[in-house]
mmCIF file of N, CA and C in Angstrom:
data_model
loop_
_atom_site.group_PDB
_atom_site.id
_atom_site.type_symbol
_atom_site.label_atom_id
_atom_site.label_comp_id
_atom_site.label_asym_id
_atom_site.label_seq_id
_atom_site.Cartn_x
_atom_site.Cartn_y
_atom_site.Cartn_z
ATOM 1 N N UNK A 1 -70.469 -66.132 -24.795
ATOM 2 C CA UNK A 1 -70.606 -66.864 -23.559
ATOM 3 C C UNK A 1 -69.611 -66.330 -22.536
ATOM 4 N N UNK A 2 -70.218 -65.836 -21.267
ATOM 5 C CA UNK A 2 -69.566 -66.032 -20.263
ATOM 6 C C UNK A 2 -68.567 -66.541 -19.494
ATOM 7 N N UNK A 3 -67.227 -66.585 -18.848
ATOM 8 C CA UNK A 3 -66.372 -67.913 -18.364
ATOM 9 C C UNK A 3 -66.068 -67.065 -17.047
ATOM 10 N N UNK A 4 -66.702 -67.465 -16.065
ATOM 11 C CA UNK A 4 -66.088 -67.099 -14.906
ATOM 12 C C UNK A 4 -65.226 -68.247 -13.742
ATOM 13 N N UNK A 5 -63.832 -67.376 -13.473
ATOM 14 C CA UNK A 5 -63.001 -68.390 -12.330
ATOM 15 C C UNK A 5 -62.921 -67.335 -11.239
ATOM 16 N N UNK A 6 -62.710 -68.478 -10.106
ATOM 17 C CA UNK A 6 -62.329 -67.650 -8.911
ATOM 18 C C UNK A 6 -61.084 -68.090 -7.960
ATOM 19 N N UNK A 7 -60.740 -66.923 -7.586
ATOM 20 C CA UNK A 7 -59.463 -67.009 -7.006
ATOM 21 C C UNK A 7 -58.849 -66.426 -5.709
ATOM 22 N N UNK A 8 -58.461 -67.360 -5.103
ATOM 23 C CA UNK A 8 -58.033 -66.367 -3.304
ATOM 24 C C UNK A 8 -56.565 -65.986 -3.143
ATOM 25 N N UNK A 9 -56.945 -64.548 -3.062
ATOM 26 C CA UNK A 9 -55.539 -63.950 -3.485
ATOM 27 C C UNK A 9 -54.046 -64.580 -2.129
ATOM 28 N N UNK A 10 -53.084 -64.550 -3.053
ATOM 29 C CA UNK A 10 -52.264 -65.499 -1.862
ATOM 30 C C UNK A 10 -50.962 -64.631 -2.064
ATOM 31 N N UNK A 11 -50.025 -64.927 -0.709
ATOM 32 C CA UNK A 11 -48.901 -63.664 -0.633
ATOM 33 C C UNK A 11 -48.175 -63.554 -1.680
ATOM 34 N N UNK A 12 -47.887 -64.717 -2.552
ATOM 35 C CA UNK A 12 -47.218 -64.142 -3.743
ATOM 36 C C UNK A 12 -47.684 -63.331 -4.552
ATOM 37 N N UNK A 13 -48.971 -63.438 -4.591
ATOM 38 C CA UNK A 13 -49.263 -62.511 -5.675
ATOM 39 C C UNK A 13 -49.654 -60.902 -5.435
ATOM 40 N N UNK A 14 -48.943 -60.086 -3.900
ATOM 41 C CA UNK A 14 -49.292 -59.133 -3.610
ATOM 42 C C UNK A 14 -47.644 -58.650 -3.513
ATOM 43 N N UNK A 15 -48.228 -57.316 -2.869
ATOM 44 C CA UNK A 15 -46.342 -56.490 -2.867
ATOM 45 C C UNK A 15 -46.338 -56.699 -1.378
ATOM 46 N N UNK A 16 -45.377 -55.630 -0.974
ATOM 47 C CA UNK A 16 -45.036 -56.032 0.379
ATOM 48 C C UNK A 16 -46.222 -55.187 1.303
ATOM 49 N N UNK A 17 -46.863 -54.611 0.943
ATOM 50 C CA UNK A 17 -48.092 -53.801 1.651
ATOM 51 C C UNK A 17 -49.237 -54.591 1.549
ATOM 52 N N UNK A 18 -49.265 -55.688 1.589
ATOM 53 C CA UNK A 18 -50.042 -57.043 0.674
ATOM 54 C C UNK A 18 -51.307 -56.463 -0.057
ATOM 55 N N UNK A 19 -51.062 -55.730 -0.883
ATOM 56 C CA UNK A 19 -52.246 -55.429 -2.281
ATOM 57 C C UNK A 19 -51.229 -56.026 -3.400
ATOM 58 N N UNK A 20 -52.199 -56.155 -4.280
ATOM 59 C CA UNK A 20 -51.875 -57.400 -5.324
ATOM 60 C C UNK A 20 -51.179 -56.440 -6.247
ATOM 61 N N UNK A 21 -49.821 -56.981 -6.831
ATOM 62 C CA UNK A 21 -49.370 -56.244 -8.081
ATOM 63 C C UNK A 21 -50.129 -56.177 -8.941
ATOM 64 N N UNK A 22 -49.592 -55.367 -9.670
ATOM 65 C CA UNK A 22 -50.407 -55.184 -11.138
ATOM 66 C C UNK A 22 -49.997 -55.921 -11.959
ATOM 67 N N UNK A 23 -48.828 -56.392 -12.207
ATOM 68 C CA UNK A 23 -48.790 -57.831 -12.963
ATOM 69 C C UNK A 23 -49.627 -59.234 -12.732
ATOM 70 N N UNK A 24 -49.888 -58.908 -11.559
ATOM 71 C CA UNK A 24 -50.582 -60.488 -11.196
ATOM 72 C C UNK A 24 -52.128 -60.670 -11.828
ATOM 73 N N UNK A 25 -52.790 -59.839 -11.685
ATOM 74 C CA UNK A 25 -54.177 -59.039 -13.182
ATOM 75 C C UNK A 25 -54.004 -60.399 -14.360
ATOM 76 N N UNK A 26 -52.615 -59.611 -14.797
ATOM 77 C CA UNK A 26 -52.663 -60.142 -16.338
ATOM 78 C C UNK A 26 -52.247 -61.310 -16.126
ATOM 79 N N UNK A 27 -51.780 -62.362 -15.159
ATOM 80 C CA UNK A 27 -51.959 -63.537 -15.230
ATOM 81 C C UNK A 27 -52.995 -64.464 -14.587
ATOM 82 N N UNK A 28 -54.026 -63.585 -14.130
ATOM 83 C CA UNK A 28 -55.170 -64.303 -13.675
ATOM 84 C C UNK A 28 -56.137 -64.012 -14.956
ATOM 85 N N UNK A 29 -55.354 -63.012 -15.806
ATOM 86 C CA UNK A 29 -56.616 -62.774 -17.226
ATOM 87 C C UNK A 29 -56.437 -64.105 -17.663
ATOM 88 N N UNK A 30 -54.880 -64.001 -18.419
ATOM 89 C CA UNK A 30 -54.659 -65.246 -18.487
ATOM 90 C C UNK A 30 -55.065 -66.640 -17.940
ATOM 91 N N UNK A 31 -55.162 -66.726 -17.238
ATOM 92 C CA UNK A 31 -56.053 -68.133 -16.877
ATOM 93 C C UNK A 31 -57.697 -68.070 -17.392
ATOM 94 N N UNK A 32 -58.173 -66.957 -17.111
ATOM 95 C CA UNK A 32 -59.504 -66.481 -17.189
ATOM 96 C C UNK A 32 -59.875 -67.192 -19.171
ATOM 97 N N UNK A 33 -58.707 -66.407 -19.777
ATOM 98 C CA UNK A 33 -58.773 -66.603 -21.465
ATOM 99 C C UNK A 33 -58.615 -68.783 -21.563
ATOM 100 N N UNK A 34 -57.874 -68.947 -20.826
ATOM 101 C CA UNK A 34 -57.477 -70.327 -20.985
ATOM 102 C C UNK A 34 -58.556 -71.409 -20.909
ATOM 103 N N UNK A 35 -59.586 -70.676 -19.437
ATOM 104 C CA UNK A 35 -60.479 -71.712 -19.081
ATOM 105 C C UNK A 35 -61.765 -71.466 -20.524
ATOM 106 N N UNK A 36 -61.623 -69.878 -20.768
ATOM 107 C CA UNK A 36 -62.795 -69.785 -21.665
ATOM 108 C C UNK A 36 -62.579 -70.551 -22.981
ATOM 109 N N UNK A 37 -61.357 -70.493 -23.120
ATOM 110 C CA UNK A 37 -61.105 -71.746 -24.052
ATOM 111 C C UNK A 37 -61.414 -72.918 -24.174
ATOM 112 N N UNK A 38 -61.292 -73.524 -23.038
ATOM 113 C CA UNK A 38 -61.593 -74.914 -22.622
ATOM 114 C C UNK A 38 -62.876 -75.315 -22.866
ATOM 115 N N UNK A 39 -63.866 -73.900 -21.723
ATOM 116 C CA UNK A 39 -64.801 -74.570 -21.576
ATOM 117 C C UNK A 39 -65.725 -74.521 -23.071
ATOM 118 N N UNK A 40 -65.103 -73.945 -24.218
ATOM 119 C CA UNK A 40 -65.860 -73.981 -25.566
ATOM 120 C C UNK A 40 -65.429 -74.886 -26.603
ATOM 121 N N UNK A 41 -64.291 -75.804 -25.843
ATOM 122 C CA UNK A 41 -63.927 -77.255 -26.466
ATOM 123 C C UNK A 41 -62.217 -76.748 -27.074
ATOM 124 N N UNK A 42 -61.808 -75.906 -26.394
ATOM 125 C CA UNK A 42 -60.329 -75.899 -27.162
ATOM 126 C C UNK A 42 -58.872 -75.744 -26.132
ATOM 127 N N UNK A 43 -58.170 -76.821 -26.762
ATOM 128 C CA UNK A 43 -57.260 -76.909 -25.574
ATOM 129 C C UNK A 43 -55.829 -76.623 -25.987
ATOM 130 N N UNK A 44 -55.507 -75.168 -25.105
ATOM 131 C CA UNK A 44 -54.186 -75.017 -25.796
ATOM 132 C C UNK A 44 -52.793 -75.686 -25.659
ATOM 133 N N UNK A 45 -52.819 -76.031 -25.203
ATOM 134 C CA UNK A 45 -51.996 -76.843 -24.905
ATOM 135 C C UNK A 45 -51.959 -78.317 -26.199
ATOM 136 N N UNK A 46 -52.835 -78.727 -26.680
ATOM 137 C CA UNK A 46 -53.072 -79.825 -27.935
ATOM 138 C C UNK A 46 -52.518 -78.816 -29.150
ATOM 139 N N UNK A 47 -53.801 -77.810 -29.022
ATOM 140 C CA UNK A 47 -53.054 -76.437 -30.192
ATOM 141 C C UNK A 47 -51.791 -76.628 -31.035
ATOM 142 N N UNK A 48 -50.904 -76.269 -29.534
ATOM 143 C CA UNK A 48 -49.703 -76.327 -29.855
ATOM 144 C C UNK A 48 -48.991 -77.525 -30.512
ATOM 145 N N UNK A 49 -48.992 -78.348 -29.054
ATOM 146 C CA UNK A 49 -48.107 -79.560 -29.442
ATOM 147 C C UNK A 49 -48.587 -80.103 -30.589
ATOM 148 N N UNK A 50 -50.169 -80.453 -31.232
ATOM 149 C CA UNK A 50 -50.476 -81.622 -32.289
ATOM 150 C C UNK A 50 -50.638 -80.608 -33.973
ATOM 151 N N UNK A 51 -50.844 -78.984 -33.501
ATOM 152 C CA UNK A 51 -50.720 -78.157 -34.532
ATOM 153 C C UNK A 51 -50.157 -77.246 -34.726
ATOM 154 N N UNK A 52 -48.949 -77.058 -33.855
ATOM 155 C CA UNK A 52 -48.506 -75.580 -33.864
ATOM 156 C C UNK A 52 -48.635 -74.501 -33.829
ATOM 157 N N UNK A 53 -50.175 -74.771 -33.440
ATOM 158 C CA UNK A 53 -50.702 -72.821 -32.836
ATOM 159 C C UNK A 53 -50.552 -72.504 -31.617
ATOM 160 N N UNK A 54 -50.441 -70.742 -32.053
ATOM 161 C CA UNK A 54 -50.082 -70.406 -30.340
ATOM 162 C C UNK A 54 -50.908 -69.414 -30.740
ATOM 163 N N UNK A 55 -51.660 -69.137 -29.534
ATOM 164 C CA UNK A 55 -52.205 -67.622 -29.760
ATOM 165 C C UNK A 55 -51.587 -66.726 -28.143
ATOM 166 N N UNK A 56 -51.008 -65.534 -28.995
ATOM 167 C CA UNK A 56 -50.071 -65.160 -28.832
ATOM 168 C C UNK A 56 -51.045 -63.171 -28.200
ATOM 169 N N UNK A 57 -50.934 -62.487 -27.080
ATOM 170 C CA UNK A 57 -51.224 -61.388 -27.187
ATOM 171 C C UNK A 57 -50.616 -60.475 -27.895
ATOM 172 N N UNK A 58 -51.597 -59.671 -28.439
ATOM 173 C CA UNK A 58 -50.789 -58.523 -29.236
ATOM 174 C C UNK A 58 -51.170 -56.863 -28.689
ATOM 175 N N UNK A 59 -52.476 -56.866 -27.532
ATOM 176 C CA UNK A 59 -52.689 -55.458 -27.331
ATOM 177 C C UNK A 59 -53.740 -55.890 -26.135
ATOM 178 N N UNK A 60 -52.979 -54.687 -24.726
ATOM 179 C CA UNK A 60 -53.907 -55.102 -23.651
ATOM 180 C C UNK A 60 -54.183 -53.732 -23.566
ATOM 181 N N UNK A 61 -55.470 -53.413 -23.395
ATOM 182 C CA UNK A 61 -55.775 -51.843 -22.243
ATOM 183 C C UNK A 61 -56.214 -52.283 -21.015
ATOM 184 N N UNK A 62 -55.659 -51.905 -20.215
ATOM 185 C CA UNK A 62 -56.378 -52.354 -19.108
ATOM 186 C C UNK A 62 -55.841 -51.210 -17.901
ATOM 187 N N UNK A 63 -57.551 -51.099 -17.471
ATOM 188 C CA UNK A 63 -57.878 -49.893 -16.500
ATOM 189 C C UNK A 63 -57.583 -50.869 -14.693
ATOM 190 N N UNK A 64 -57.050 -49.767 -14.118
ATOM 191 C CA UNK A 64 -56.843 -50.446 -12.628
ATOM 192 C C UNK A 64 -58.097 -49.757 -12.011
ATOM 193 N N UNK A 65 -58.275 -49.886 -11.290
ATOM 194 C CA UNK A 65 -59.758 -49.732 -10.538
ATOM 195 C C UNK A 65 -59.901 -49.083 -9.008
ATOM 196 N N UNK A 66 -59.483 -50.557 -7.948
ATOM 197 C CA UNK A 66 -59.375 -51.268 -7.074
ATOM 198 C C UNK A 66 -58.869 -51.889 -6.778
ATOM 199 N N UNK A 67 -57.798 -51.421 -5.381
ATOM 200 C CA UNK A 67 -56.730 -52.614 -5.525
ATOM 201 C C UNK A 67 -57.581 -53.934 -4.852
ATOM 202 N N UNK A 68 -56.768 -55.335 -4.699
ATOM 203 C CA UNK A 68 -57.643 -56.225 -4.110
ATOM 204 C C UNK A 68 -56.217 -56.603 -3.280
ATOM 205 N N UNK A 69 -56.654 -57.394 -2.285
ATOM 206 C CA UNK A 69 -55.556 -57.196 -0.971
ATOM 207 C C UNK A 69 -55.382 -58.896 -0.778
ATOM 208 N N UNK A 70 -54.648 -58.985 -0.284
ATOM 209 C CA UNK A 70 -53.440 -60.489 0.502
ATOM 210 C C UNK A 70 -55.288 -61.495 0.940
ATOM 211 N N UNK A 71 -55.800 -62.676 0.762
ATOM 212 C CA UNK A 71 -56.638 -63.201 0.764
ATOM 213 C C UNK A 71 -58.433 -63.118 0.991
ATOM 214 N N UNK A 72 -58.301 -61.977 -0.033
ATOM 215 C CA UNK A 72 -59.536 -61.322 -0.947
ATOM 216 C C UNK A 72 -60.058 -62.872 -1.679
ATOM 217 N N UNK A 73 -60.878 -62.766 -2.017
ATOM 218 C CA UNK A 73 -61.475 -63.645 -2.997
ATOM 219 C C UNK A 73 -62.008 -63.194 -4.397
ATOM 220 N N UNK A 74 -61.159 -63.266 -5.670
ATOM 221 C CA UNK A 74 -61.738 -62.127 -6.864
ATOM 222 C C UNK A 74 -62.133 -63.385 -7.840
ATOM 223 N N UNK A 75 -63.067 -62.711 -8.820
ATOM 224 C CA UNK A 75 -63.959 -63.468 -9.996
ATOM 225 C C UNK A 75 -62.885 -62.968 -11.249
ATOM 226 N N UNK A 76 -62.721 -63.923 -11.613
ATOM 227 C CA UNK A 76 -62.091 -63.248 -13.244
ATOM 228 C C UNK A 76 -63.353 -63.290 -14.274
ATOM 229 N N UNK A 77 -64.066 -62.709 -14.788
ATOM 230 C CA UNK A 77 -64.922 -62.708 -16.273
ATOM 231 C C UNK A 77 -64.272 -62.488 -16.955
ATOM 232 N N UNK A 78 -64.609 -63.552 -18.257
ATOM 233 C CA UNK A 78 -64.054 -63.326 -19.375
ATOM 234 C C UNK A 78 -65.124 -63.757 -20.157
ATOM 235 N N UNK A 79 -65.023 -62.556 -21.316
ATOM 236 C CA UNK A 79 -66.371 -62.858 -22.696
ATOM 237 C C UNK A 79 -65.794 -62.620 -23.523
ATOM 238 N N UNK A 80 -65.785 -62.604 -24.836
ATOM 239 C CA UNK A 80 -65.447 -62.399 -26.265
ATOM 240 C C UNK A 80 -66.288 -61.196 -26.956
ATOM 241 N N UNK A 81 -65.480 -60.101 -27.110
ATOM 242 C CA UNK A 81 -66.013 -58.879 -27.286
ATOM 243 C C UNK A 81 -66.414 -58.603 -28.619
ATOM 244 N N UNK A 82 -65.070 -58.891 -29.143
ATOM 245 C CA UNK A 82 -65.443 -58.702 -30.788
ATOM 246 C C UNK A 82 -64.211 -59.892 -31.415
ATOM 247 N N UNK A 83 -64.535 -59.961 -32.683
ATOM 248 C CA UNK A 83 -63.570 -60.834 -33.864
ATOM 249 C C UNK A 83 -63.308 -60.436 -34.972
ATOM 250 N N UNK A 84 -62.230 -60.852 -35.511
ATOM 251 C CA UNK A 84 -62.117 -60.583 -37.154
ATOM 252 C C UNK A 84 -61.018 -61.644 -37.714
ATOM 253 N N UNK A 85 -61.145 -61.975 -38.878
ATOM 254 C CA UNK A 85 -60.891 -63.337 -39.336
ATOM 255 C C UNK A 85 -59.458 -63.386 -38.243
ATOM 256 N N UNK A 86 -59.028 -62.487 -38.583
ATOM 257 C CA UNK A 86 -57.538 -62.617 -37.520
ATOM 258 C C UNK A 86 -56.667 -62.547 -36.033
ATOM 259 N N UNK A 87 -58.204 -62.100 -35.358
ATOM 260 C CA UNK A 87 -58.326 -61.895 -33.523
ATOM 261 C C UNK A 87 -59.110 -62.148 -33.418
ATOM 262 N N UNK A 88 -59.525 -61.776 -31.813
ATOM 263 C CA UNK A 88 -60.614 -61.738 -30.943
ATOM 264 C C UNK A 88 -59.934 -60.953 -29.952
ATOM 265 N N UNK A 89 -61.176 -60.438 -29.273
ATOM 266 C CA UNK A 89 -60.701 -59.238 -28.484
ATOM 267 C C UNK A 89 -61.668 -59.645 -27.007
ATOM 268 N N UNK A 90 -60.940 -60.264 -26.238
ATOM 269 C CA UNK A 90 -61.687 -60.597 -25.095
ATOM 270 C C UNK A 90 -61.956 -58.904 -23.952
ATOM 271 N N UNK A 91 -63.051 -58.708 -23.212
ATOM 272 C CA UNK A 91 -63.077 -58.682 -22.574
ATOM 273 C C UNK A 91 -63.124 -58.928 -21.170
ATOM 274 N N UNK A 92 -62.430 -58.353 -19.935
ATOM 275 C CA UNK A 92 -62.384 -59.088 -18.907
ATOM 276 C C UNK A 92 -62.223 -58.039 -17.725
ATOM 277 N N UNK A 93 -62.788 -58.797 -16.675
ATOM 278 C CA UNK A 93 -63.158 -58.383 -15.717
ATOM 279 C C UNK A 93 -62.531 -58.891 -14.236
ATOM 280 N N UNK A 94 -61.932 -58.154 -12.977
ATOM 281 C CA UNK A 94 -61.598 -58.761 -12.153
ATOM 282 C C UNK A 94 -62.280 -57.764 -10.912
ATOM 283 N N UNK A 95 -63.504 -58.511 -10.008
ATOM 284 C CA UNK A 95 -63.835 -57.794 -8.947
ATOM 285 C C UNK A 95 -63.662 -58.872 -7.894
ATOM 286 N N UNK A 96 -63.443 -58.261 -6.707
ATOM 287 C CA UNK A 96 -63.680 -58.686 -5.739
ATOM 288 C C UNK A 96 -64.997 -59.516 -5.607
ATOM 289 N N UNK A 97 -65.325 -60.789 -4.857
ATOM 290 C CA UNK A 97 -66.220 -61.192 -4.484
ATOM 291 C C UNK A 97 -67.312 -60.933 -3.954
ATOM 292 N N UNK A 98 -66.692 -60.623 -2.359
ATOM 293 C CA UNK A 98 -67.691 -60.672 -0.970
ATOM 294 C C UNK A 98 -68.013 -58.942 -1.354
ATOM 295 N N UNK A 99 -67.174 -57.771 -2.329
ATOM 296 C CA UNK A 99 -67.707 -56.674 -2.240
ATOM 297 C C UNK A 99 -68.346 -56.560 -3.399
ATOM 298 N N UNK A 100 -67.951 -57.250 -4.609
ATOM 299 C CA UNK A 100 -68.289 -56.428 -5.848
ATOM 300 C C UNK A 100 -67.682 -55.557 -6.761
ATOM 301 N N UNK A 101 -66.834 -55.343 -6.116
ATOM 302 C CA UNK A 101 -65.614 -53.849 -6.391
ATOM 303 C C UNK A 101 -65.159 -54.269 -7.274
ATOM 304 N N UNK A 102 -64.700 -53.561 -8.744
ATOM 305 C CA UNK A 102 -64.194 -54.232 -9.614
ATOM 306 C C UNK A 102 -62.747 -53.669 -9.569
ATOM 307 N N UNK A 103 -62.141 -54.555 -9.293
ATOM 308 C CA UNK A 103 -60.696 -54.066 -9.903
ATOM 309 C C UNK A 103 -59.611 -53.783 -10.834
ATOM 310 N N UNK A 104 -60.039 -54.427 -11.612
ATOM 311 C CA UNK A 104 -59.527 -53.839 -13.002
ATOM 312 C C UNK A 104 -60.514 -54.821 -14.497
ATOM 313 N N UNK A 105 -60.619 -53.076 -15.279
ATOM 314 C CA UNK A 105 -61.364 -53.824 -16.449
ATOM 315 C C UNK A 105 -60.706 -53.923 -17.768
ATOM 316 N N UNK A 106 -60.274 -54.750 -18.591
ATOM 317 C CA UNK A 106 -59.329 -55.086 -19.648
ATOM 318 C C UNK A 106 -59.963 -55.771 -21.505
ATOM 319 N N UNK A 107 -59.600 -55.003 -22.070
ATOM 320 C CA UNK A 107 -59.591 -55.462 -23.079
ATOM 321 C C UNK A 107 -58.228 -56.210 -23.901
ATOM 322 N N UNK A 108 -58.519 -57.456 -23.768
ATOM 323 C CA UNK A 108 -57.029 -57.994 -24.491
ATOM 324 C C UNK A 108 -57.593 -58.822 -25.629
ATOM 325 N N UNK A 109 -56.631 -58.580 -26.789
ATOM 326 C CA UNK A 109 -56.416 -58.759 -27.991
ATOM 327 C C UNK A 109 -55.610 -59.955 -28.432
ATOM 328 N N UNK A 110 -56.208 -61.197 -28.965
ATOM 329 C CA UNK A 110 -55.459 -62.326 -29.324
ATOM 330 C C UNK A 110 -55.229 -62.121 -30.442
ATOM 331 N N UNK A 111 -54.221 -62.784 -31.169
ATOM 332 C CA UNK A 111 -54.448 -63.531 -32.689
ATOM 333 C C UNK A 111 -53.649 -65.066 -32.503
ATOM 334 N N UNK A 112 -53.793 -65.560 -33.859
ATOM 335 C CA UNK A 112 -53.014 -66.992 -33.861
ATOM 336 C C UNK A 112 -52.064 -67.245 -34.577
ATOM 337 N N UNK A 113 -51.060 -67.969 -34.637
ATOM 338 C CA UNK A 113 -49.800 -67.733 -35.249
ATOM 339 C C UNK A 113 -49.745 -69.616 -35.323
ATOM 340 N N UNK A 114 -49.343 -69.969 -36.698
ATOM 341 C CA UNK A 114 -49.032 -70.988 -37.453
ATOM 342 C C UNK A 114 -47.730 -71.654 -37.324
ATOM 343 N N UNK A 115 -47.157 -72.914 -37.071
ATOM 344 C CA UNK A 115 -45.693 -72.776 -37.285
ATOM 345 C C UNK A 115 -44.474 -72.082 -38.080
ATOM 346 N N UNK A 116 -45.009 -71.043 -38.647
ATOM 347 C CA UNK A 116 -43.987 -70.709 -38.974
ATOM 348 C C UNK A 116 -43.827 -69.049 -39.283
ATOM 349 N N UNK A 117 -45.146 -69.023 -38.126
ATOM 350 C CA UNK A 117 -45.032 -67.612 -37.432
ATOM 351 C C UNK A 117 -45.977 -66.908 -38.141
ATOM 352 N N UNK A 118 -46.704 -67.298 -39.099
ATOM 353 C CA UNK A 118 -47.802 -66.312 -39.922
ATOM 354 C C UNK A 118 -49.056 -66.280 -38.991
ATOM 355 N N UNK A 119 -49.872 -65.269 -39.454
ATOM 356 C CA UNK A 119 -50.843 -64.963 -38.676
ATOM 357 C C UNK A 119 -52.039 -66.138 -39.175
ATOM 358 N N UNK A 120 -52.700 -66.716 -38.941
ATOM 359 C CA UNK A 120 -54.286 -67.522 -39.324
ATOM 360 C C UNK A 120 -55.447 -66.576 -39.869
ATOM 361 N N UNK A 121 -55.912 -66.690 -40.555
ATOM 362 C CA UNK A 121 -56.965 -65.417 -40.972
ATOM 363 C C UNK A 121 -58.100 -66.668 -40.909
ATOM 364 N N UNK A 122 -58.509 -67.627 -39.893
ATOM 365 C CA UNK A 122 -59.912 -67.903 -39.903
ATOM 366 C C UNK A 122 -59.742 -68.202 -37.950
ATOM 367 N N UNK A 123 -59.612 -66.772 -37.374
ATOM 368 C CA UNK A 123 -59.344 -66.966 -35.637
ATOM 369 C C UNK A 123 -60.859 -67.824 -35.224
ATOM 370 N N UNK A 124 -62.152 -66.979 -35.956
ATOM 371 C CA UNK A 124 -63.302 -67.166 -35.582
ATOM 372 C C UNK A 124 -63.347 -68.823 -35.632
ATOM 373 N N UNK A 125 -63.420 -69.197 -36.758
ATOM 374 C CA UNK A 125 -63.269 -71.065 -37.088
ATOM 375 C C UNK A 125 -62.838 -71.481 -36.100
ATOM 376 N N UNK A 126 -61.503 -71.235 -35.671
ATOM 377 C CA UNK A 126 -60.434 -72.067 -34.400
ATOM 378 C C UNK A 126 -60.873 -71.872 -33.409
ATOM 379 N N UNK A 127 -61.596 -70.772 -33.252
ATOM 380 C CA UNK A 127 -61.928 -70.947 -31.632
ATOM 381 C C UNK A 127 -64.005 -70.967 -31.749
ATOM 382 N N UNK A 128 -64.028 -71.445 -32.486
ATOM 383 C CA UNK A 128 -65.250 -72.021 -32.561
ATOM 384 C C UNK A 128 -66.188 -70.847 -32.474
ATOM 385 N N UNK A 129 -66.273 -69.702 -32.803
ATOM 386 C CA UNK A 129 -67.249 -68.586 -33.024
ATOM 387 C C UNK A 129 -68.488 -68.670 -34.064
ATOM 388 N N UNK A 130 -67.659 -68.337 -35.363
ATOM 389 C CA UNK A 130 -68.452 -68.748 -36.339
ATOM 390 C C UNK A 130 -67.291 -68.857 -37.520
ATOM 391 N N UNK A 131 -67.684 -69.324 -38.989
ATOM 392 C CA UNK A 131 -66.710 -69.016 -39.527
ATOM 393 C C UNK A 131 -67.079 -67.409 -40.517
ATOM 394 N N UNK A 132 -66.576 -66.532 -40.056
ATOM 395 C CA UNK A 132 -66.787 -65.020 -40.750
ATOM 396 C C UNK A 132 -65.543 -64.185 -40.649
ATOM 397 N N UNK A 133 -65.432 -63.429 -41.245
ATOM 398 C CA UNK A 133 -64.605 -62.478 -41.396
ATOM 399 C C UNK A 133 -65.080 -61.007 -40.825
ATOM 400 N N UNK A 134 -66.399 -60.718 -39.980
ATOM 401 C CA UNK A 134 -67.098 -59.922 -39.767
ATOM 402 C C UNK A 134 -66.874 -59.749 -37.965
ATOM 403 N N UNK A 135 -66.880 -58.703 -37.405
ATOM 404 C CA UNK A 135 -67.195 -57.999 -35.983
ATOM 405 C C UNK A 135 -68.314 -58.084 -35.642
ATOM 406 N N UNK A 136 -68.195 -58.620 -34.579
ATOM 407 C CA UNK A 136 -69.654 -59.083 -33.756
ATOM 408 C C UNK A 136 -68.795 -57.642 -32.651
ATOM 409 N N UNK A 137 -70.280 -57.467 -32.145
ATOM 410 C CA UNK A 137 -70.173 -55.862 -31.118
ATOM 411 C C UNK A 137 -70.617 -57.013 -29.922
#
């Protein structure tokens, strides 16, 4: 499933030439991963506090594109690329709106971590996929 948010880029989140840092990406992925969470019934924030999971990044690639500039309007996509009992590997997407232009395309890599720091080997279960140990393409 699909999770798209949108967002109007604002002066903090650009440099002084107002195009958007490249850090600011990975915290609009971040939101992007959060809502797709949500909207498939899981809230991290409960996670934590009532079970002690965190899912935690462990590996981003992510291609720059296009820069997007001081009150642009960009789409974050986020889908679920692949899994294995112990990640998920979101893909994600950030283009501009009114053009289309994509500005950067990212593959980031979750897993989940237990109180007491071990990894979860059923990611698929927790975030409601399926329960398998198998890669979906």
């Amino acid at each position: 499933m699909e999770n798209k948010i949108e967002y109007k880029v604002q002066y903090a989140d650009t440099d002084a030439y107002g195009v958007v840092w490249h850090g600011t990406y990975l915290r609009w992925m971040e939101a992007g991963r959060v809502e797709w969470l949500f909207q498939n019934g899981i809230r991290i924030d409960e996670m934590a506090r009532d079970f002690g999971i965190v899912m935690p990044v462990v590996e981003i690639n992510i291609k720059y594109k296009y820069p997007a500039k001081l009150m642009n309007n960009v789409v974050v996509s986020t889908v679920v690329k692949s899994f294995t009992c112990a990640s998920v590997t979101f893909e994600q997407v950030i283009k501009i709106k009114e053009t289309g232009k994509i500005c950067t395309i990212a593959e980031v890599k979750a897993t989940a971590l237990d109180r007491e720091g071990k990894v979860m080997r059923d990611m698929a279960g927790l975030i409601g996929l399926k329960n398998t140990a198998e890669t979906i393409s």
